[in-house]
PDB file of N, CA and C and ligand atoms in Angstrom:
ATOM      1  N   UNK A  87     -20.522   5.562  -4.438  1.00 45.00           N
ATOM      2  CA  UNK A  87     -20.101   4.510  -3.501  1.00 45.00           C
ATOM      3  C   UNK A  87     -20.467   4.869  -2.069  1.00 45.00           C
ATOM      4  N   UNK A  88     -20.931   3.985  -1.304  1.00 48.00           N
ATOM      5  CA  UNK A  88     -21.427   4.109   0.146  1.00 48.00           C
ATOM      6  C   UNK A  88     -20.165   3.967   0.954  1.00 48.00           C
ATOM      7  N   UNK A  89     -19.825   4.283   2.279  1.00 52.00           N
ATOM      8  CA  UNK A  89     -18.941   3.828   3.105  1.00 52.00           C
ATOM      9  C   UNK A  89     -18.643   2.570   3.244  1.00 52.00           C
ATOM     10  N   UNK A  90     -19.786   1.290   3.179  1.00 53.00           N
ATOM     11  CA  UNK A  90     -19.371   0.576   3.385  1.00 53.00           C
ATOM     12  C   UNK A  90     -19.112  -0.583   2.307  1.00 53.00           C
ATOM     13  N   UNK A  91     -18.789   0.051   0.862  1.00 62.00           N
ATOM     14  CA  UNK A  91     -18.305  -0.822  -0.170  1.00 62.00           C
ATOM     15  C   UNK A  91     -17.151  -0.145  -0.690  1.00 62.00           C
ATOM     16  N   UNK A  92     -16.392   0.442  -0.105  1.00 81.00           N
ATOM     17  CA  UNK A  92     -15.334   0.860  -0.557  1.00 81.00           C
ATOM     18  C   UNK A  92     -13.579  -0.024  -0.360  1.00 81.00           C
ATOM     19  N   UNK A  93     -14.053  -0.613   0.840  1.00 90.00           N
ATOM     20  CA  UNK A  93     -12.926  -1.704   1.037  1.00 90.00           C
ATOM     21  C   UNK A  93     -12.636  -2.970   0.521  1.00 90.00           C
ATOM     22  N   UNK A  94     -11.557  -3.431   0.235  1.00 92.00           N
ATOM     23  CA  UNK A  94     -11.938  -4.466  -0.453  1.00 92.00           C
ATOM     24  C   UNK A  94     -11.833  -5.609   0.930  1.00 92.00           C
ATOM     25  N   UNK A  95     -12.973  -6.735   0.177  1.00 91.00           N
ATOM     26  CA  UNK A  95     -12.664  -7.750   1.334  1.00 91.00           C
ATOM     27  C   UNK A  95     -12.601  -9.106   0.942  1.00 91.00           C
ATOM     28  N   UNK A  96     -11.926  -9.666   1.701  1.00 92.00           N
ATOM     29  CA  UNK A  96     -11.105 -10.898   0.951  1.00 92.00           C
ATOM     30  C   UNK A  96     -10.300 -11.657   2.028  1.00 92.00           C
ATOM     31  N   UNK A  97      -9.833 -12.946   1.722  1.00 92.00           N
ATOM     32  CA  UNK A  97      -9.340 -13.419   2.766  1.00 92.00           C
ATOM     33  C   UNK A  97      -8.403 -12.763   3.712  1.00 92.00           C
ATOM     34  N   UNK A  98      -7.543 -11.633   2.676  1.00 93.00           N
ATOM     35  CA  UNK A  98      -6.215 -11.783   3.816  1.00 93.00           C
ATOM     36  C   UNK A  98      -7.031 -10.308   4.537  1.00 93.00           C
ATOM     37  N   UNK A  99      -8.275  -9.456   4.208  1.00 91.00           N
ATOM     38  CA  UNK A  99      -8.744  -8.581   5.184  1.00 91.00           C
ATOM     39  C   UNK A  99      -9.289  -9.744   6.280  1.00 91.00           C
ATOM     40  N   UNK A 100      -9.788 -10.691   5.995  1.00 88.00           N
ATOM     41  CA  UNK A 100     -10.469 -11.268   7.387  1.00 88.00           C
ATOM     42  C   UNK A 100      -9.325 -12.341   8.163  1.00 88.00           C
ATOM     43  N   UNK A 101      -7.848 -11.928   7.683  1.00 89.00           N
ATOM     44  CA  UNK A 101      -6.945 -13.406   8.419  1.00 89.00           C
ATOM     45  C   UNK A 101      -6.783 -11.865   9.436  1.00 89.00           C
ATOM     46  N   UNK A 102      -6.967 -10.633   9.021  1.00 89.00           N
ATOM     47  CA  UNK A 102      -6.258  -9.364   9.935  1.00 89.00           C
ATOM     48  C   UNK A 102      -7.440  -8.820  10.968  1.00 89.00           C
ATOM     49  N   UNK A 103      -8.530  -9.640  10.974  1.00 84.00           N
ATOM     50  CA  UNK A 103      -9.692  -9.119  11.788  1.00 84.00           C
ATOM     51  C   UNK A 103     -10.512  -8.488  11.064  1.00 84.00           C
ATOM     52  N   UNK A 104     -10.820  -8.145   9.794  1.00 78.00           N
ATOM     53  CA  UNK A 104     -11.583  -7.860   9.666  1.00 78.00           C
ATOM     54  C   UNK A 104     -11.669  -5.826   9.923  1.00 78.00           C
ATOM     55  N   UNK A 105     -10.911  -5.534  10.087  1.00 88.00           N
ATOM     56  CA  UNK A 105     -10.848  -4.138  10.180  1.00 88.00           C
ATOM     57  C   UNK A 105      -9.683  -3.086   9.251  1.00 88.00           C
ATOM     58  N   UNK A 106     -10.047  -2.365   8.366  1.00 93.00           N
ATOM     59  CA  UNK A 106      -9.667  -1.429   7.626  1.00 93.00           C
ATOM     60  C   UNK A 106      -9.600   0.208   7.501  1.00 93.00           C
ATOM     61  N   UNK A 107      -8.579   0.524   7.247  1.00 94.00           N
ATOM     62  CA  UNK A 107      -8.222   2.096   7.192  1.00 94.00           C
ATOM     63  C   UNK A 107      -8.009   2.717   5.610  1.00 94.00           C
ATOM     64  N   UNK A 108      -8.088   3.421   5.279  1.00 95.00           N
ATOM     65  CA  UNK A 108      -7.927   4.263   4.014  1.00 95.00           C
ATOM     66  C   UNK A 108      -6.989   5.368   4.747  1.00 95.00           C
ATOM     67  N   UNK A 109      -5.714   4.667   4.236  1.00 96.00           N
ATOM     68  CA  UNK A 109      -4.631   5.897   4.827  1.00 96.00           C
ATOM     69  C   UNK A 109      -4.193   6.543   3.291  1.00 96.00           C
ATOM     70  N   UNK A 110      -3.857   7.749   3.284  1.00 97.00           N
ATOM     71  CA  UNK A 110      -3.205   8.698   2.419  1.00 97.00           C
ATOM     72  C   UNK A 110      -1.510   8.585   2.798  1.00 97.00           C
ATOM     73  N   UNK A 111      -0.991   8.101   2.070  1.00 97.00           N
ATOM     74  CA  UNK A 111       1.027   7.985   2.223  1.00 97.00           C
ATOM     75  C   UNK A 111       1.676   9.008   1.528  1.00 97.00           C
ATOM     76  N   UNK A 112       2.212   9.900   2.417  1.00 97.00           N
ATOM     77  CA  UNK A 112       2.744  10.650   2.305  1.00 97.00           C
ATOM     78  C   UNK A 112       4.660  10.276   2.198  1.00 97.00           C
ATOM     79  N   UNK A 113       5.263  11.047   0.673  1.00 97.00           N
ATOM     80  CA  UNK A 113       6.316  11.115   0.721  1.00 97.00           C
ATOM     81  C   UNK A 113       7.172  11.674   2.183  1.00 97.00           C
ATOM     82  N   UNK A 114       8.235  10.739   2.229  1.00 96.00           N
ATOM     83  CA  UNK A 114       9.069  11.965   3.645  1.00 96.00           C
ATOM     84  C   UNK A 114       9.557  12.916   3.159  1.00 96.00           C
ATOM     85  N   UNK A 115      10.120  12.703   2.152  1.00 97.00           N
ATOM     86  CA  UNK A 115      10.916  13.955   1.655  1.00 97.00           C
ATOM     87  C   UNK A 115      10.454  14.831   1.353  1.00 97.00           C
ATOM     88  N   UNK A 116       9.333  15.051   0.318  1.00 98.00           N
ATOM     89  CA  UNK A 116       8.674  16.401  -0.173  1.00 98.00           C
ATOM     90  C   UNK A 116       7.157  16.330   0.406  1.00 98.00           C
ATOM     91  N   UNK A 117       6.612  15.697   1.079  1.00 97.00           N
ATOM     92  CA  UNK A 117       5.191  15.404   1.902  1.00 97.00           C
ATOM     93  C   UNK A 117       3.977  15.246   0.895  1.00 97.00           C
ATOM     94  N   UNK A 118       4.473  14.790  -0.577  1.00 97.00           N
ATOM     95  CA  UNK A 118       3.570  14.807  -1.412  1.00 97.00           C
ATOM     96  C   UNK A 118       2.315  13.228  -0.939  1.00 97.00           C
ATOM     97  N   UNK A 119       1.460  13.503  -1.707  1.00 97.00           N
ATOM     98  CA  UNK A 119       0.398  12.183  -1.523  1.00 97.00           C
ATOM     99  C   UNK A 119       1.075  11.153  -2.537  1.00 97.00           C
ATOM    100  N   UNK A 120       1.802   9.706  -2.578  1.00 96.00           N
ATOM    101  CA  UNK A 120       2.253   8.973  -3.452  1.00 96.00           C
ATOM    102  C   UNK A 120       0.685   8.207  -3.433  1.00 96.00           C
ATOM    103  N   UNK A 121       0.142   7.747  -2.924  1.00 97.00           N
ATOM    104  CA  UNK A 121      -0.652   6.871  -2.734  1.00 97.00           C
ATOM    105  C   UNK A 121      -1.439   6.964  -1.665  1.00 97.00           C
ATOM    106  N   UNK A 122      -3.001   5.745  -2.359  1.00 97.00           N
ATOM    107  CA  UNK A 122      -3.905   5.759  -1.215  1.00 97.00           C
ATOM    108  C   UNK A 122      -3.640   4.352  -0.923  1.00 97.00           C
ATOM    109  N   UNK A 123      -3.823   3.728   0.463  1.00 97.00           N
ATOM    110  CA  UNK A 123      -3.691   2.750   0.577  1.00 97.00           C
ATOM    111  C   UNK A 123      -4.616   1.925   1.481  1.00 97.00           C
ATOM    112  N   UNK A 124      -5.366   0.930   1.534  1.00 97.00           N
ATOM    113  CA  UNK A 124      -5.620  -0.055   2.212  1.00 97.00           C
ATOM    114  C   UNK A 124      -5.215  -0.679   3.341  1.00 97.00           C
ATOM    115  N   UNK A 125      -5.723  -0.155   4.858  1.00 96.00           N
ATOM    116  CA  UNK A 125      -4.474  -0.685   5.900  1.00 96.00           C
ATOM    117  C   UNK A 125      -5.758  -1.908   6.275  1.00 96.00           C
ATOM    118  N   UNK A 126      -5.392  -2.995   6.538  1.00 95.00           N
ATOM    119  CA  UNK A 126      -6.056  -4.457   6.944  1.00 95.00           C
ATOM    120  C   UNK A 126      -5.544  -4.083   8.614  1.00 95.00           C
ATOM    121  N   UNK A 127      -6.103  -4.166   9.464  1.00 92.00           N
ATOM    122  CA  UNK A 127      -5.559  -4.570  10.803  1.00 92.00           C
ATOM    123  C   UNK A 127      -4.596  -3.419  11.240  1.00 92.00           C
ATOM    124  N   UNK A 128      -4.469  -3.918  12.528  1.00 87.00           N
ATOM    125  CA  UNK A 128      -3.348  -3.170  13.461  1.00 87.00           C
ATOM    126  C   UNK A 128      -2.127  -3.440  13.080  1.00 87.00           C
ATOM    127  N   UNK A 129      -1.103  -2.193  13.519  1.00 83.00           N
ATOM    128  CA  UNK A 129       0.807  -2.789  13.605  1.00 83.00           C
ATOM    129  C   UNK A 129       1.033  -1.394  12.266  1.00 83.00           C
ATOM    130  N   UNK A 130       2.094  -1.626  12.368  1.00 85.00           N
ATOM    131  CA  UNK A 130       3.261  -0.578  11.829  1.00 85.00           C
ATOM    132  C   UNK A 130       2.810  -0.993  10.210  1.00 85.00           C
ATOM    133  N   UNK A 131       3.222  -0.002   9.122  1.00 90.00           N
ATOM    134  CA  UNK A 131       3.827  -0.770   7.262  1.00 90.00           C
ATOM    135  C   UNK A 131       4.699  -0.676   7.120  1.00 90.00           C
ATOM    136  N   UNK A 132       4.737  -1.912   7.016  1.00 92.00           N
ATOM    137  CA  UNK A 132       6.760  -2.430   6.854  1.00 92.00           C
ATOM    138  C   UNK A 132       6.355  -3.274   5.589  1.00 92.00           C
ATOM    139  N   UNK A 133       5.182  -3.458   5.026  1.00 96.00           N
ATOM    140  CA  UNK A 133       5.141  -3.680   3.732  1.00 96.00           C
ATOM    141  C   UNK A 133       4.273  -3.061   2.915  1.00 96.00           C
ATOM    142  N   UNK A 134       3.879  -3.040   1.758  1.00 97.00           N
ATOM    143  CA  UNK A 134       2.312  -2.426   1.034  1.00 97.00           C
ATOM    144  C   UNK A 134       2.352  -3.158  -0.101  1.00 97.00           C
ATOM    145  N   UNK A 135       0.985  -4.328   0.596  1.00 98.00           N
ATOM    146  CA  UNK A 135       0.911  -5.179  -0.414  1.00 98.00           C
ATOM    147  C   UNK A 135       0.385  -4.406  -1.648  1.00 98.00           C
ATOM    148  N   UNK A 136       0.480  -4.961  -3.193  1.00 98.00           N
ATOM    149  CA  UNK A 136       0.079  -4.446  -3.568  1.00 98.00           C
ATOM    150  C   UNK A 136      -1.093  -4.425  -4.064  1.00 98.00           C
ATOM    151  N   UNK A 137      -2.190  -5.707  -4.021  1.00 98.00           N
ATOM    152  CA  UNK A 137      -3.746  -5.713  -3.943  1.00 98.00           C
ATOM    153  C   UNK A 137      -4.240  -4.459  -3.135  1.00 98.00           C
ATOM    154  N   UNK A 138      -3.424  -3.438  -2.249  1.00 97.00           N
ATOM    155  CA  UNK A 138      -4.131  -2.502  -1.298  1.00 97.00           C
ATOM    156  C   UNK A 138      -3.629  -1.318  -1.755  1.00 97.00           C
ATOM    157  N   UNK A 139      -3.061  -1.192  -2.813  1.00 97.00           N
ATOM    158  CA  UNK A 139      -2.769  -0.030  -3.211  1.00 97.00           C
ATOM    159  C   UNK A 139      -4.144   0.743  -4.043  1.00 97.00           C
ATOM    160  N   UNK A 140      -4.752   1.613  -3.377  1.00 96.00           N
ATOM    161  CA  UNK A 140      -6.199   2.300  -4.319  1.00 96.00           C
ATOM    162  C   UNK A 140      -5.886   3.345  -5.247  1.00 96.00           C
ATOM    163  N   UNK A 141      -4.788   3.966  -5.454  1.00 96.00           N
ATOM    164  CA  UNK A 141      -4.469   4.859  -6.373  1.00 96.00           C
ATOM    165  C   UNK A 141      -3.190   5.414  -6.086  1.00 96.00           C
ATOM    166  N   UNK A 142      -2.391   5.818  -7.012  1.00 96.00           N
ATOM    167  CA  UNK A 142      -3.166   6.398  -8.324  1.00 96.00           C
ATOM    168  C   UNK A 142      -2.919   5.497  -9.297  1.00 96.00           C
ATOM    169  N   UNK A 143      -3.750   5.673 -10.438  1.00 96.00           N
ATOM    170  CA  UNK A 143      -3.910   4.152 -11.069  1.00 96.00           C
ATOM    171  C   UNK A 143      -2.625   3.332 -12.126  1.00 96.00           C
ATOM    172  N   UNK A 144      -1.513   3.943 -12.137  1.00 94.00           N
ATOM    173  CA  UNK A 144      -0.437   3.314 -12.780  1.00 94.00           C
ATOM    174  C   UNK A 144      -0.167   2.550 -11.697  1.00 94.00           C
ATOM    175  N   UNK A 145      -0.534   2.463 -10.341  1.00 97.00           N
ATOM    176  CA  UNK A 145      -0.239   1.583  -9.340  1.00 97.00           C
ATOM    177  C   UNK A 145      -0.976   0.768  -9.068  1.00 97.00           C
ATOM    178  N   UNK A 146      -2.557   1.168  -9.441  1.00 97.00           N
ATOM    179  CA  UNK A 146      -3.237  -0.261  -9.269  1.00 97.00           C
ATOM    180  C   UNK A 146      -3.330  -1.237  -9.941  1.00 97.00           C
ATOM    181  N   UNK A 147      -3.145  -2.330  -9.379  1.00 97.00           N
ATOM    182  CA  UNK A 147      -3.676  -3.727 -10.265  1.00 97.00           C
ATOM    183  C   UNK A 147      -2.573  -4.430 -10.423  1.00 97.00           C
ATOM    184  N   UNK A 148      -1.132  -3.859  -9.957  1.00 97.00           N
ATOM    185  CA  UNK A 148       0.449  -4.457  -9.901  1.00 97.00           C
ATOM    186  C   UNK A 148       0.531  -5.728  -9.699  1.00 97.00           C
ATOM    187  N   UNK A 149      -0.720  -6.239  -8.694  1.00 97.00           N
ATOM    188  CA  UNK A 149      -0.119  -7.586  -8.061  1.00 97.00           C
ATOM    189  C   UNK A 149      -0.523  -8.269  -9.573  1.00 97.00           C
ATOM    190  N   UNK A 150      -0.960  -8.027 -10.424  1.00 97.00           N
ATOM    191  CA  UNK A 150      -1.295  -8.881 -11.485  1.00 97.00           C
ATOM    192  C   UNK A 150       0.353  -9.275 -12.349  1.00 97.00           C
ATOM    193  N   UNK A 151       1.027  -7.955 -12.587  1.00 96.00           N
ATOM    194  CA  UNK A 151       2.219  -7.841 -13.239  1.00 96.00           C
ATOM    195  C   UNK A 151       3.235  -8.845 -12.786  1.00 96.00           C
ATOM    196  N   UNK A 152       4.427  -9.309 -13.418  1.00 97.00           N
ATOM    197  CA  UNK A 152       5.474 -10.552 -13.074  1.00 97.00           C
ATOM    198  C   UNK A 152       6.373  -9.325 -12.067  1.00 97.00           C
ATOM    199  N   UNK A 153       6.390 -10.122 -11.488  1.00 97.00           N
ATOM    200  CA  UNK A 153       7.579  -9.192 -10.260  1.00 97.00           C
ATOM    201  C   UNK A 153       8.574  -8.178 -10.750  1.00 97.00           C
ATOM    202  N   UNK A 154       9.195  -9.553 -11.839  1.00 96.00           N
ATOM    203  CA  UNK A 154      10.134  -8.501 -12.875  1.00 96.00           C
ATOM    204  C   UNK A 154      10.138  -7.246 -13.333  1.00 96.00           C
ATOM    205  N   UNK A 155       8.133  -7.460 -13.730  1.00 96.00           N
ATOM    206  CA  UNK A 155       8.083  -6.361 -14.574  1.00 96.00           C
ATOM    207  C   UNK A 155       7.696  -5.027 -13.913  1.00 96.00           C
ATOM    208  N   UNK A 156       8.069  -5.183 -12.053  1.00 98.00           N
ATOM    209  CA  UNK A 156       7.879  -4.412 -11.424  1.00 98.00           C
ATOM    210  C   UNK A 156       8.536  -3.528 -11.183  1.00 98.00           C
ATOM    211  N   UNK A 157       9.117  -2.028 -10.947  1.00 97.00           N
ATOM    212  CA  UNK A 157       9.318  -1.146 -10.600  1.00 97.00           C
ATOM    213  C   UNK A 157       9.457  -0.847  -9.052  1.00 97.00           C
ATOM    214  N   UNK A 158      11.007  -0.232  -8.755  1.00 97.00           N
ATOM    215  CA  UNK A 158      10.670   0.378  -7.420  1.00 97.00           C
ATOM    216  C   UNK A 158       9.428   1.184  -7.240  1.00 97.00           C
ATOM    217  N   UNK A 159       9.369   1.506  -5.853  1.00 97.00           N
ATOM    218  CA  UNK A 159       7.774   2.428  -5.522  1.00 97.00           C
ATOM    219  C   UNK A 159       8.253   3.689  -5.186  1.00 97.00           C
ATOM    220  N   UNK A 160       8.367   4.768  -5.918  1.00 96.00           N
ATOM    221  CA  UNK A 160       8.746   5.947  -6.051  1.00 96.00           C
ATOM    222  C   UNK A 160       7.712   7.163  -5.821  1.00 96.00           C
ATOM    223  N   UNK A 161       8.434   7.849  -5.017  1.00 96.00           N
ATOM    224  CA  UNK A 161       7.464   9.513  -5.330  1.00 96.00           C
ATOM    225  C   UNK A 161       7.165   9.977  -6.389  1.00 96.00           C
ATOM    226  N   UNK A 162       5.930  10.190  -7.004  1.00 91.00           N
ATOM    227  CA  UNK A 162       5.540  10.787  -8.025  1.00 91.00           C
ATOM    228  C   UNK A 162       6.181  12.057  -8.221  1.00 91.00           C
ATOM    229  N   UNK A 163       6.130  12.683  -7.111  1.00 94.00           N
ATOM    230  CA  UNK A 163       7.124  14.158  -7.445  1.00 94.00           C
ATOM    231  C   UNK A 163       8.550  14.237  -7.548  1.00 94.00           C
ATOM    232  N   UNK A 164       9.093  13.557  -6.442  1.00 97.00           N
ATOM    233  CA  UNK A 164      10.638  13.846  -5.896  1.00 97.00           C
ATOM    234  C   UNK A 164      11.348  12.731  -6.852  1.00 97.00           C
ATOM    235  N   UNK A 165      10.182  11.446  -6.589  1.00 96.00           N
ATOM    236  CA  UNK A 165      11.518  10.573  -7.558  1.00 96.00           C
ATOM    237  C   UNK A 165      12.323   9.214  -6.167  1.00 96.00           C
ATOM    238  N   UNK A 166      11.850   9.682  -4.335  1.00 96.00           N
ATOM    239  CA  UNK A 166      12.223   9.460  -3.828  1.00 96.00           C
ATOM    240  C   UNK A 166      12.095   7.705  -3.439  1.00 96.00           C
ATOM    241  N   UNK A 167      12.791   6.894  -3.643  1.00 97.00           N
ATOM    242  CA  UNK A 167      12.624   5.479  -3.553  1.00 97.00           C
ATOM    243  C   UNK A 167      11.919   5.321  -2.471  1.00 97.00           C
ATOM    244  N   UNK A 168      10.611   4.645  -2.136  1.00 96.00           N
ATOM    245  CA  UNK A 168       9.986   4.267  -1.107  1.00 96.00           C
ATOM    246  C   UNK A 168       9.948   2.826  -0.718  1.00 96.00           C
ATOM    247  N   UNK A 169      10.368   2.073  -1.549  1.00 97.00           N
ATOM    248  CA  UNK A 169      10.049   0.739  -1.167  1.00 97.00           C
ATOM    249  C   UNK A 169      10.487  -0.517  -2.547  1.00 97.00           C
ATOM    250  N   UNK A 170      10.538  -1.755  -2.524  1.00 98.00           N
ATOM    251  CA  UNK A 170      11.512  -2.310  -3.142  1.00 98.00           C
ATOM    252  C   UNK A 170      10.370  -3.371  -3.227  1.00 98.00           C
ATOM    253  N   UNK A 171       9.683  -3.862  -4.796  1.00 98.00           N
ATOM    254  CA  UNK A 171       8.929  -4.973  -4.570  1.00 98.00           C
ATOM    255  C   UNK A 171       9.644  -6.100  -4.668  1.00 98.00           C
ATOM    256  N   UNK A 172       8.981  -7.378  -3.969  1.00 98.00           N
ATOM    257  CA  UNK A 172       9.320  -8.657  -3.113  1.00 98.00           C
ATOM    258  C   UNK A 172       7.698  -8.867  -3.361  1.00 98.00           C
ATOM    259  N   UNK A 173       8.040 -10.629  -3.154  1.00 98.00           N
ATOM    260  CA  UNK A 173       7.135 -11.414  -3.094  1.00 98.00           C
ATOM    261  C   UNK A 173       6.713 -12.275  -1.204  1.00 98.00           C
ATOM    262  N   UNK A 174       6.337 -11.407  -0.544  1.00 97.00           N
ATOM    263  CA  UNK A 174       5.657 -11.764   0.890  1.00 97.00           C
ATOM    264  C   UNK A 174       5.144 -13.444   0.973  1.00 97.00           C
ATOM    265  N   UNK A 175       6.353 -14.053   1.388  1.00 97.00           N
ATOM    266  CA  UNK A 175       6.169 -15.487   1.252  1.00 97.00           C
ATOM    267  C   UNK A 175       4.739 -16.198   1.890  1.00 97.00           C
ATOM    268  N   UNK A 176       4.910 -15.757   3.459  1.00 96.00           N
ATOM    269  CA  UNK A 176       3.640 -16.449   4.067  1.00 96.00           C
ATOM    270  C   UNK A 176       2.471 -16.077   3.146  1.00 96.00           C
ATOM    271  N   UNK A 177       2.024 -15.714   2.473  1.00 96.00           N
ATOM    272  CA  UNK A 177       0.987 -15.572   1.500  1.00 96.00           C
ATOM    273  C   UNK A 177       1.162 -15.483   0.494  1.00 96.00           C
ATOM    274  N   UNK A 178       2.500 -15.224  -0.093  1.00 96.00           N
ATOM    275  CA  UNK A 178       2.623 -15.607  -1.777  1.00 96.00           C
ATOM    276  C   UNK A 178       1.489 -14.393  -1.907  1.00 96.00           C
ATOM    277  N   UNK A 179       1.952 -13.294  -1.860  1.00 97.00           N
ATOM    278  CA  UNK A 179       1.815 -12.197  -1.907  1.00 97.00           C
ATOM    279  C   UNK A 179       2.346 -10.930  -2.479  1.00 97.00           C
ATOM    280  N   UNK A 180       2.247 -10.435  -3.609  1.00 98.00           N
ATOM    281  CA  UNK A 180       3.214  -9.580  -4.131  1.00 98.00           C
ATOM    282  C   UNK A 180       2.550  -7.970  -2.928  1.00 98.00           C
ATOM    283  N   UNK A 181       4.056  -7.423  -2.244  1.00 98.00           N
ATOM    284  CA  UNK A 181       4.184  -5.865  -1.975  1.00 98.00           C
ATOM    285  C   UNK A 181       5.484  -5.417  -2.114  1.00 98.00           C
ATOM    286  N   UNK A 182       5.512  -4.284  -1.610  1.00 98.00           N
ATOM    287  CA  UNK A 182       6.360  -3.274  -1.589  1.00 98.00           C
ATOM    288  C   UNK A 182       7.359  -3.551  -0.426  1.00 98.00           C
ATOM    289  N   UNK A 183       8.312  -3.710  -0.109  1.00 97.00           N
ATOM    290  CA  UNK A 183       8.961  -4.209   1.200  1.00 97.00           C
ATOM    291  C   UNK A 183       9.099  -2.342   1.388  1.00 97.00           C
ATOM    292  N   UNK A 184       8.366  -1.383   2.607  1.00 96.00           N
ATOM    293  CA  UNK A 184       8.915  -0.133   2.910  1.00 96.00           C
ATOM    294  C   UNK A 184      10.527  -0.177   3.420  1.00 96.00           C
ATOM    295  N   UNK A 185      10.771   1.280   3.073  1.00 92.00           N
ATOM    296  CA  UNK A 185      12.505   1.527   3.628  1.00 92.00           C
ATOM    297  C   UNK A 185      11.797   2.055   4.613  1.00 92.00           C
ATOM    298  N   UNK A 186      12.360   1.780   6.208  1.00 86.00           N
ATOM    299  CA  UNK A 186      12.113   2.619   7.359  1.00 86.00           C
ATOM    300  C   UNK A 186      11.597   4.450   7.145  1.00 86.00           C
ATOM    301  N   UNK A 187      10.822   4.528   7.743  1.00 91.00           N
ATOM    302  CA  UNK A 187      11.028   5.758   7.777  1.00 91.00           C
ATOM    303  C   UNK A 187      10.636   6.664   6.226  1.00 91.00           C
ATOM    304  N   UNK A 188      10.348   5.858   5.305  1.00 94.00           N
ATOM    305  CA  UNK A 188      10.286   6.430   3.967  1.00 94.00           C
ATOM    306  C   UNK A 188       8.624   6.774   3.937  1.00 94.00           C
ATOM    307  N   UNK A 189       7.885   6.751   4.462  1.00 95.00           N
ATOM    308  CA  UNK A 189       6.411   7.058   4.648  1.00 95.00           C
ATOM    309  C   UNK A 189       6.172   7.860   5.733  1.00 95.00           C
ATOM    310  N   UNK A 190       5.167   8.653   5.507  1.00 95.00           N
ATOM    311  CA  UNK A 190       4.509   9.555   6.783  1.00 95.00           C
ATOM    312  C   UNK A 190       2.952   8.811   6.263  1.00 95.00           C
ATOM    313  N   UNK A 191       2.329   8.186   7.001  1.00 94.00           N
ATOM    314  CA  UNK A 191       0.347   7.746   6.524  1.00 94.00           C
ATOM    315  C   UNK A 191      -0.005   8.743   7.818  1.00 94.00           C
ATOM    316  N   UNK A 192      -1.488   9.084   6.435  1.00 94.00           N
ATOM    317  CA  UNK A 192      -2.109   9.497   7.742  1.00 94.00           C
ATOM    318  C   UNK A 192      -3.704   8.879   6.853  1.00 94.00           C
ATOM    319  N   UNK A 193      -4.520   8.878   8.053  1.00 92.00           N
ATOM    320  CA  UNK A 193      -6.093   8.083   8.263  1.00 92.00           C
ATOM    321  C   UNK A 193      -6.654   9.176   7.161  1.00 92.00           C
ATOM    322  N   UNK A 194      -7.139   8.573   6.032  1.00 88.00           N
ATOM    323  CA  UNK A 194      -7.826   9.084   4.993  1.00 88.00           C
ATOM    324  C   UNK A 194      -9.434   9.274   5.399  1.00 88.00           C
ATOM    325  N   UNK A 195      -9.987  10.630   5.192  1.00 78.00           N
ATOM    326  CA  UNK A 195     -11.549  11.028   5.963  1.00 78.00           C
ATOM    327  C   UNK A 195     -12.278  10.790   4.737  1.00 78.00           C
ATOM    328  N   UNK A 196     -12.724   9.721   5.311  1.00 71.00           N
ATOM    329  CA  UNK A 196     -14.480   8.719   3.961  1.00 71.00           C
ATOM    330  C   UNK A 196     -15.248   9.849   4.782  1.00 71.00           C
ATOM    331  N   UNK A 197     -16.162  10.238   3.662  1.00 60.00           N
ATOM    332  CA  UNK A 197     -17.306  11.154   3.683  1.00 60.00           C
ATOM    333  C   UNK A 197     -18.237  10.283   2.401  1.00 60.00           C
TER     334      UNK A 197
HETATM  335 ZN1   ZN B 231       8.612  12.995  -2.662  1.00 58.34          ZN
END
């Protein structure tokens, strides 16, 4: 894969400008890697949709699943609740609603 087919792009990357990050989310509690994620645009994650979740792969492809059959978003290691899925109305959007503070991201290095 080249740098520049690794993002996905799609309407709701171009309603955010058109600009993307590959952040690594780090548990708070034990600083493990839960996930890679897809950042669309500028501003804080106070959600993670889940079309932008890139791994690891029991997590990708969620937005397909019935809400129901969704699962809190947990640390792979600790177990630590990160986030509570919801359906993101203005887009009829399935993510993760984050708990404050329950993430450390940092900018994932594409080589
Ligand atoms: Zn953890």
């Amino acid at each position: 894969m080249t740098k520049n087919n690794i993002f996905k792009r799609d309407k709701y990357k171009s309603a955010r400008g058109g600009y993307s990050r590959m952040l690594n989310l780090h548990c708070r509690k034990c600083n493990t890697i839960f996930a890679t994620y897809q950042k669309d645009g500028p501003g804080n994650l106070r959600r993670l949709y889940m079309d932008r979740i890139m791994s690891p792969e029991k997590l990708v492809g969620l937005e397909n699943q019935p809400l129901k059959n969704i699962q809190p978003l947990r640390c792979l290691q600790c177990d630590f609740i990160v986030g509570m899925p919801y359906i993101y109305k203005k887009e009829d959007r399935k993510a993760f609603r984050v708990f404050q503070d329950a993430i450390i991201k940092r900018i994932k290095k594409i080589n």
